[in-house]
C-alpha positions as YAML, in Angstrom:
chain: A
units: angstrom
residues:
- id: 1
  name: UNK
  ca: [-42.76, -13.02, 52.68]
- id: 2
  name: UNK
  ca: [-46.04, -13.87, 53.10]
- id: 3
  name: UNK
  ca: [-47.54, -10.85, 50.43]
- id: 4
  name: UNK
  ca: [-44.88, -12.68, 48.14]
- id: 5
  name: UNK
  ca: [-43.39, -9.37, 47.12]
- id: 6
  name: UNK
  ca: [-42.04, -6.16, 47.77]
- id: 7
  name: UNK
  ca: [-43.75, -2.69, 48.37]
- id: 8
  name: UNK
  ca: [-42.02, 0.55, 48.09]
- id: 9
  name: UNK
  ca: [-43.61, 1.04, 52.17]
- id: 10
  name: UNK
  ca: [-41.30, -1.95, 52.94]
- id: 11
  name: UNK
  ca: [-37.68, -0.11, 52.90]
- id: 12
  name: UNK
  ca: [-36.39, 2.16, 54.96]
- id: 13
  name: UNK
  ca: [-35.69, 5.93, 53.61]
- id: 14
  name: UNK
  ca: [-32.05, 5.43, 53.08]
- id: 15
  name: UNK
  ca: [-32.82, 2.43, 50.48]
- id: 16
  name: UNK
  ca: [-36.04, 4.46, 49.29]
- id: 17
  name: UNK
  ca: [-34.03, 7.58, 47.97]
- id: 18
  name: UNK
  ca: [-32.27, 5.49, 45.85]
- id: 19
  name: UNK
  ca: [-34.72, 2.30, 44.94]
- id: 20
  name: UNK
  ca: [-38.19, 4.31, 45.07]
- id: 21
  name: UNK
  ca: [-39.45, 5.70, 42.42]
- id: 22
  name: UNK
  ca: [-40.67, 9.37, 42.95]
- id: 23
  name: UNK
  ca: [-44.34, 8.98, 42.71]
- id: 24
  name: UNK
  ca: [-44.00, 5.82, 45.44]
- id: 25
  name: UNK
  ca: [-45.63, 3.55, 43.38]
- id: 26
  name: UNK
  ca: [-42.28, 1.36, 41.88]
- id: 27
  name: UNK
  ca: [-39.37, 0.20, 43.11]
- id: 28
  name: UNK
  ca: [-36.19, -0.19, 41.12]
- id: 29
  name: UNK
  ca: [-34.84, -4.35, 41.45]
- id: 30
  name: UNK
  ca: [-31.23, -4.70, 40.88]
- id: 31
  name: UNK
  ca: [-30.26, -8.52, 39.46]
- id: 32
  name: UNK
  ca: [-26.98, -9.60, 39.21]
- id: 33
  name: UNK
  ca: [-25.75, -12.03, 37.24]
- id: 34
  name: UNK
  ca: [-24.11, -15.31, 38.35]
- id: 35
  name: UNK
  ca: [-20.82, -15.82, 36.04]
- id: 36
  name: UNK
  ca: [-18.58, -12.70, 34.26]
- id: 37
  name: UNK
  ca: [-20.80, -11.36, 32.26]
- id: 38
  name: UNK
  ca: [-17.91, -9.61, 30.13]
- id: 39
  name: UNK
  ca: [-18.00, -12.80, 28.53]
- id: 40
  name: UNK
  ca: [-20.02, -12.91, 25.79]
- id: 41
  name: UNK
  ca: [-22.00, -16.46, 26.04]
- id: 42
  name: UNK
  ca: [-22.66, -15.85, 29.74]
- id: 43
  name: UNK
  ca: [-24.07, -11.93, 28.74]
- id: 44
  name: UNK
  ca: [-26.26, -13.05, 26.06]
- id: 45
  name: UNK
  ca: [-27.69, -15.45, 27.94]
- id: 46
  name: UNK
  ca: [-28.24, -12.90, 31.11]
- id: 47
  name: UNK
  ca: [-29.73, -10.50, 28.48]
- id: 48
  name: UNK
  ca: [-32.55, -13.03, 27.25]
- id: 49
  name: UNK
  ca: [-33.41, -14.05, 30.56]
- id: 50
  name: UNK
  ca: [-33.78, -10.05, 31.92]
- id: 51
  name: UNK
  ca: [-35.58, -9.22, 28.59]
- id: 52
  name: UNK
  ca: [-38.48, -12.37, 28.57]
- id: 53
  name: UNK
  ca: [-38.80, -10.34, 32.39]
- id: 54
  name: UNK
  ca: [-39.22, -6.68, 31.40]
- id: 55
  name: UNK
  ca: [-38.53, -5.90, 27.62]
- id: 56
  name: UNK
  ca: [-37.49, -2.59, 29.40]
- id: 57
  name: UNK
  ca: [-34.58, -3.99, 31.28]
- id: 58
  name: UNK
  ca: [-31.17, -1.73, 31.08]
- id: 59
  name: UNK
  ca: [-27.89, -2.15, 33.01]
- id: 60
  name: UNK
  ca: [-24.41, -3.00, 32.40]
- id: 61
  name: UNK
  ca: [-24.61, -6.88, 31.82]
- id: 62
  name: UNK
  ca: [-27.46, -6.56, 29.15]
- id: 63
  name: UNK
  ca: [-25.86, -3.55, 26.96]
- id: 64
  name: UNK
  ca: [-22.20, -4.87, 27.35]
- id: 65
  name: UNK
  ca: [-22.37, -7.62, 24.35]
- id: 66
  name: UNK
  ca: [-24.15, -4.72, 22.41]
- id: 67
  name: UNK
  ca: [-21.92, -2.23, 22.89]
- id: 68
  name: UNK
  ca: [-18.48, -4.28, 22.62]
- id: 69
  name: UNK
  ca: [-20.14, -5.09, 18.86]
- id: 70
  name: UNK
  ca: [-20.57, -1.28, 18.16]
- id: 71
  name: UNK
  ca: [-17.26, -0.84, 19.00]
- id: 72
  name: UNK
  ca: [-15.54, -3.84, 16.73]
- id: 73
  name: UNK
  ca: [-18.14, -3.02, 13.81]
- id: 74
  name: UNK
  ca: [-16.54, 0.86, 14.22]
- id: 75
  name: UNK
  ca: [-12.92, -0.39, 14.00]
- id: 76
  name: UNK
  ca: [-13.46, -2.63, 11.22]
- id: 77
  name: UNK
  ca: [-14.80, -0.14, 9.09]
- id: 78
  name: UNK
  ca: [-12.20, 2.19, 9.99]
- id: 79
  name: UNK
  ca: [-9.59, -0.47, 9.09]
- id: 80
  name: UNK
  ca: [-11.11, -0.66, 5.89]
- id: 81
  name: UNK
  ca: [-11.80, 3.01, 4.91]
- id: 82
  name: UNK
  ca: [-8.11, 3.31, 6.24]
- id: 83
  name: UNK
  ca: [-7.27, 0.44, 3.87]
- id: 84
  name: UNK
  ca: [-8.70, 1.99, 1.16]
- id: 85
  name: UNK
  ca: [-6.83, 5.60, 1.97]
- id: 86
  name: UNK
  ca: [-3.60, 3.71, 1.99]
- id: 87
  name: UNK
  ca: [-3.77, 2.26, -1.57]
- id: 88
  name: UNK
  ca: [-4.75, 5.64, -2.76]
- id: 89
  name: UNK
  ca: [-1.74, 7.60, -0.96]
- id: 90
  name: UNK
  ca: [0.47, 4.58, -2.01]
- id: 91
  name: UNK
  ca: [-0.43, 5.14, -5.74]
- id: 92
  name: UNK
  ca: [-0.20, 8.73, -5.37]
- id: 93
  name: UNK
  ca: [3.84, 7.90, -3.88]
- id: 94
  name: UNK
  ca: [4.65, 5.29, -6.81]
- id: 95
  name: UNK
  ca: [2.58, 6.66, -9.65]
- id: 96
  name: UNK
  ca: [2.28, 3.21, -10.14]
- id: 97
  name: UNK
  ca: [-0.56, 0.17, -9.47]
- id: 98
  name: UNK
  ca: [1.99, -2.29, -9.29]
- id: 99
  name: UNK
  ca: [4.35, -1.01, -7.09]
- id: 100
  name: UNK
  ca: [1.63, 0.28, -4.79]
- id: 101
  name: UNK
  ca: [0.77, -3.53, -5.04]
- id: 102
  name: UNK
  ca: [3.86, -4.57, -3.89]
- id: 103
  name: UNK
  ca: [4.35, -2.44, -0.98]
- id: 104
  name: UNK
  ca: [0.91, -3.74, 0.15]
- id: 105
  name: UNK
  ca: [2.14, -7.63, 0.06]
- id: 106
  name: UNK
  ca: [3.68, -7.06, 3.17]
- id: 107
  name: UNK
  ca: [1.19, -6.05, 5.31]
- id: 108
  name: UNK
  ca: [-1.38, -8.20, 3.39]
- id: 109
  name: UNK
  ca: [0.38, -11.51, 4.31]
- id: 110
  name: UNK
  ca: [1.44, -10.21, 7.60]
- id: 111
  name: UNK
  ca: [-2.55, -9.94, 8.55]
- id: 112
  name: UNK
  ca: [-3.31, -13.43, 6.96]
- id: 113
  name: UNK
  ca: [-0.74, -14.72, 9.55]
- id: 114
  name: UNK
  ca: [-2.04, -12.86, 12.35]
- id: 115
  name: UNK
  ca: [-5.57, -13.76, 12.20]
- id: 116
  name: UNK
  ca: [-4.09, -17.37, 11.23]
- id: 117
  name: UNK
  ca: [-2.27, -17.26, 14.87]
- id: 118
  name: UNK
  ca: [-5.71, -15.92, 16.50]
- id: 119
  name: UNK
  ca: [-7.75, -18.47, 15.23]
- id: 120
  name: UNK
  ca: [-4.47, -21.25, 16.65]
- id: 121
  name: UNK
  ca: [-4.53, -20.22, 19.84]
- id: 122
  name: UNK
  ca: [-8.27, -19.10, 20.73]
- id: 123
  name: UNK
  ca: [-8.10, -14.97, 20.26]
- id: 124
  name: UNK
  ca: [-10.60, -13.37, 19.14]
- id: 125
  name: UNK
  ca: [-11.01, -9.39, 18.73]
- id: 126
  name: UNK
  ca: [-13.10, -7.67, 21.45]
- id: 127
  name: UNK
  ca: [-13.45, -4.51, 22.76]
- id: 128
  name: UNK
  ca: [-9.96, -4.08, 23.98]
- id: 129
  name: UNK
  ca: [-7.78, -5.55, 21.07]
- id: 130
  name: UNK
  ca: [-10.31, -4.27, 18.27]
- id: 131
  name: UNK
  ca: [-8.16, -1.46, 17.81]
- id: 132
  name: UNK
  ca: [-4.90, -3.32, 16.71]
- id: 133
  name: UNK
  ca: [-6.55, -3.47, 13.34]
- id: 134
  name: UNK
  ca: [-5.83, -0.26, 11.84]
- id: 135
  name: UNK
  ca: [-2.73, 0.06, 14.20]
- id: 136
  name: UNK
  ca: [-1.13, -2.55, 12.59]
- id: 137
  name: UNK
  ca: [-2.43, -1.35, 8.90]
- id: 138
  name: UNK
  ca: [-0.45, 2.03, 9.38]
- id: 139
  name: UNK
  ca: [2.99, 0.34, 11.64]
- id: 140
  name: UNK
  ca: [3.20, -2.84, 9.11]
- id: 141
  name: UNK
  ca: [2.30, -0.34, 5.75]
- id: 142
  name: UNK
  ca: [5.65, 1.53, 6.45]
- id: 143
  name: UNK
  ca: [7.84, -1.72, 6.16]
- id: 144
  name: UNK
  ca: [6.37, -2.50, 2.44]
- id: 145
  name: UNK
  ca: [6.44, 0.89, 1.13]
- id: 146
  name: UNK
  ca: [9.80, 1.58, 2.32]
- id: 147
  name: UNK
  ca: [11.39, -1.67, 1.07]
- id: 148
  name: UNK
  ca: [9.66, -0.68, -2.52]
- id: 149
  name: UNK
  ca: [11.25, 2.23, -2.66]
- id: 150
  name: UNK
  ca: [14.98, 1.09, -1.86]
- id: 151
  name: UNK
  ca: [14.48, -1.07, -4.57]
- id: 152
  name: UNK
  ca: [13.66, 1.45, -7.54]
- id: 153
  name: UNK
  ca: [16.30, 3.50, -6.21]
- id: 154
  name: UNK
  ca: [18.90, 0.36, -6.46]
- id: 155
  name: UNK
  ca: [16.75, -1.26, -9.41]
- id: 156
  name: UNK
  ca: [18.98, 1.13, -12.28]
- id: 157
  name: UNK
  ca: [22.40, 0.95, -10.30]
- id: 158
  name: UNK
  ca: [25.23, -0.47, -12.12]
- id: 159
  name: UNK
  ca: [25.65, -3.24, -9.58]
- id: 160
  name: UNK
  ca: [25.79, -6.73, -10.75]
- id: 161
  name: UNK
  ca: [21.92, -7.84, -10.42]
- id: 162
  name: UNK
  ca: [23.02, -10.47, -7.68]
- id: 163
  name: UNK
  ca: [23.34, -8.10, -5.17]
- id: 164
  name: UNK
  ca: [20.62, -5.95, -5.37]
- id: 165
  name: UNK
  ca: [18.66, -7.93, -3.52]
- id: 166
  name: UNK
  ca: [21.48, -8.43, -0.86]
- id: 167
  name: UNK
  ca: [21.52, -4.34, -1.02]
- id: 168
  name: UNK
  ca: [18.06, -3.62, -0.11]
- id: 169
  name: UNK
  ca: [17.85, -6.62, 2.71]
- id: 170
  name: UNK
  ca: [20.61, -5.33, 4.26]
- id: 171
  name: UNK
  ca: [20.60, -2.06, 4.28]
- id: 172
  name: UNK
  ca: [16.53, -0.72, 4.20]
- id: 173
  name: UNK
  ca: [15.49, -4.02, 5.44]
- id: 174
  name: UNK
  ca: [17.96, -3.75, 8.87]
- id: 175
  name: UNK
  ca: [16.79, -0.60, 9.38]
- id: 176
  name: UNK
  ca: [13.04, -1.57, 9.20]
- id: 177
  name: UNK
  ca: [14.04, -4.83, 11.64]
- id: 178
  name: UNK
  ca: [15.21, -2.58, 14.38]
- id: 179
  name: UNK
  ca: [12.33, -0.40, 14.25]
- id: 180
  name: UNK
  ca: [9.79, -2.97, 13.98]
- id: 181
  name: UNK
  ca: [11.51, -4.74, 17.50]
- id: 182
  name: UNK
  ca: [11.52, -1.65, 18.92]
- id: 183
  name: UNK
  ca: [7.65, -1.02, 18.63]
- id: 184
  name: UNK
  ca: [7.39, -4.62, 19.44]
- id: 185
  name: UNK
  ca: [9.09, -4.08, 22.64]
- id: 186
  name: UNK
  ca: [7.29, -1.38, 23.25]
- id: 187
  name: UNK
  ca: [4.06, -3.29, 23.18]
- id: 188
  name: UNK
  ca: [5.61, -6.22, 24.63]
- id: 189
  name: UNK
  ca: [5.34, -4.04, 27.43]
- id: 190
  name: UNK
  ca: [1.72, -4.05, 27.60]
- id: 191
  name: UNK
  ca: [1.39, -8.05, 27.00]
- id: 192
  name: UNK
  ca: [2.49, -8.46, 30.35]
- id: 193
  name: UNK
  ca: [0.31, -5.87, 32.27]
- id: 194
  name: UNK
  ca: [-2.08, -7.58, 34.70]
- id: 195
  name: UNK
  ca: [-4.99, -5.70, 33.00]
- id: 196
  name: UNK
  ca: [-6.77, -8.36, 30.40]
- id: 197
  name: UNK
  ca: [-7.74, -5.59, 28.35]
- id: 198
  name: UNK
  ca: [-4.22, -3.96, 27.91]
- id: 199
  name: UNK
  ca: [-2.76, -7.59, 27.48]
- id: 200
  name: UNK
  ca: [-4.84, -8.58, 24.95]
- id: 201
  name: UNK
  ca: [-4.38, -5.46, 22.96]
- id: 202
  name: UNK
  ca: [-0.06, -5.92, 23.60]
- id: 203
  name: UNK
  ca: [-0.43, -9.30, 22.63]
- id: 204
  name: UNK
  ca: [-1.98, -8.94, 19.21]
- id: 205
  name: UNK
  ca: [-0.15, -5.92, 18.11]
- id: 206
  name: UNK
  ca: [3.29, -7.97, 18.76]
- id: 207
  name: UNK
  ca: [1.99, -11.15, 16.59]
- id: 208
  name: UNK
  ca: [0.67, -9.00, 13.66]
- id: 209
  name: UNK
  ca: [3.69, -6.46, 13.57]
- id: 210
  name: UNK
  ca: [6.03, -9.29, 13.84]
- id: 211
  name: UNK
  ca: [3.87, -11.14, 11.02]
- id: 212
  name: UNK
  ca: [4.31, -8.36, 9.10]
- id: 213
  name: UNK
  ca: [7.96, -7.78, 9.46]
- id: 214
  name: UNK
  ca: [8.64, -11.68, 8.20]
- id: 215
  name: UNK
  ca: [6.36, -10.73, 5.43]
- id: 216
  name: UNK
  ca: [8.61, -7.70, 4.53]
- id: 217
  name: UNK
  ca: [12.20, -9.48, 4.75]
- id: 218
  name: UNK
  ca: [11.21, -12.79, 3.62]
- id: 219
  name: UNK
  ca: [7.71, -12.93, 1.34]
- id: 220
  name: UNK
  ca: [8.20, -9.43, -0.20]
- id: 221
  name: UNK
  ca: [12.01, -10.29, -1.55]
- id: 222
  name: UNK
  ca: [11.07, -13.28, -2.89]
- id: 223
  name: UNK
  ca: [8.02, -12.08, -4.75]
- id: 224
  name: UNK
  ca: [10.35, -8.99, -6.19]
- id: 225
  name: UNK
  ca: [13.03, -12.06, -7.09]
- id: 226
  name: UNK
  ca: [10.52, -14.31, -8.97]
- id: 227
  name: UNK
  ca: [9.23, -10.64, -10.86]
- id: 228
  name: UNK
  ca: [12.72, -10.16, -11.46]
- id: 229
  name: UNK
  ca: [12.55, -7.12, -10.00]
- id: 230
  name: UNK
  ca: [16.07, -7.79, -8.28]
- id: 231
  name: UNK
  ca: [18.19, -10.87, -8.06]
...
């Protein structure tokens, strides 16, 4: 107390193995911060304080803001290179832009609604619900494209034109309701873990596949019935 700070001569062997540095000159000091630093205001803030210290300074709390961006820049680019893959494949299918368009509405709106409900209630992607972004490009993709094609294969029937539309809701687009509850069970499993991480991630994916699934039976119908696509 009175030197006003430490020497490596000052700890016992047991602490000096692990806080000493090997030529005995240093000594490793350990600071931890007050508040959870997995939060990104109180991390930042811990990082500039360590750094105006030693511009040296590693640990946990001052690479964990850092690294959580790495991760969500990495996701968003893979939801867009996926994205981009998608339309591709999806023109490929149709052998046609517009139809590839269509079966893209879906999932389009259903993400405009998602980050609409985010933004409502305070969510924001992190490290642990970052990945719902492409997972909900390929689940809520399927819902589109197979809605398009029930209705080119019902689009030349001989049925009046008033019930094609009643054809391809109820039929393809029951089929694509039970599956999409079913994954959303599934995750719903998840939303209710105890883990933040694993109920973040739950959470999102059921909002955007269930964003995605109104999309499907309610914005995707109506766009094909003002195109007259089906009545």
């Amino acid at each position: 107390a009175e030197r006003g700070h430490y020497e490596p001569s000052d700890l016992p062997p047991l602490f000096a193995r692990r806080y000493v540095s090997k030529d005995g000159q240093l000594l490793a000091l350990y600071a931890v911060p007050a508040g959870r630093f997995w939060e990104r205001d109180v991390a930042e803030r811990f990082r500039l304080d360590m750094v105006a210290i030693d511009p040296k300074v590693s640990g946990l709390a001052t690479v964990h803001v850092r690294h959580g961006e790495i991760v969500i820049e990495g996701f968003q680019r893979a939801a867009v290179m996926a994205a981009v893959l998608v339309v591709l494949i999806l023109a490929i299918d149709f052998r046609s832009l517009k139809d590839a368009g269509l079966a893209l509405v879906p999932t389009a709106i259903g993400w405009l609604w998602m980050t609409g409900i985010m933004a409502l209630f305070g969510i924001r992607f992190d490290v642990a619900n970052v990945v719902s972004m492409p997972l909900v490009l390929g689940i809520g993709i399927a819902f589109g494209v197979h809605m398009m094609h029930r209705c080119r294969e019902v689009e030349h029937d001989d049925e009046p034109l008033e019930g094609r539309l009643d054809t391809v809701i109820r039929g393809t687009g029951g089929a694509i309701a039970v599956a999409a509850l079913t994954t959303i069970v599934g995750f719903g499993g998840l939303a209710v873990s105890a883990h933040g991480g694993m109920k973040s991630f739950g959470s999102l994916m059921m909002i955007g596949i269930s964003t995605c699934l109104v999309a499907t039976l309610v914005v995707l119908p109506a766009v094909l019935l003002v195109i007259r696509r089906v009545r």
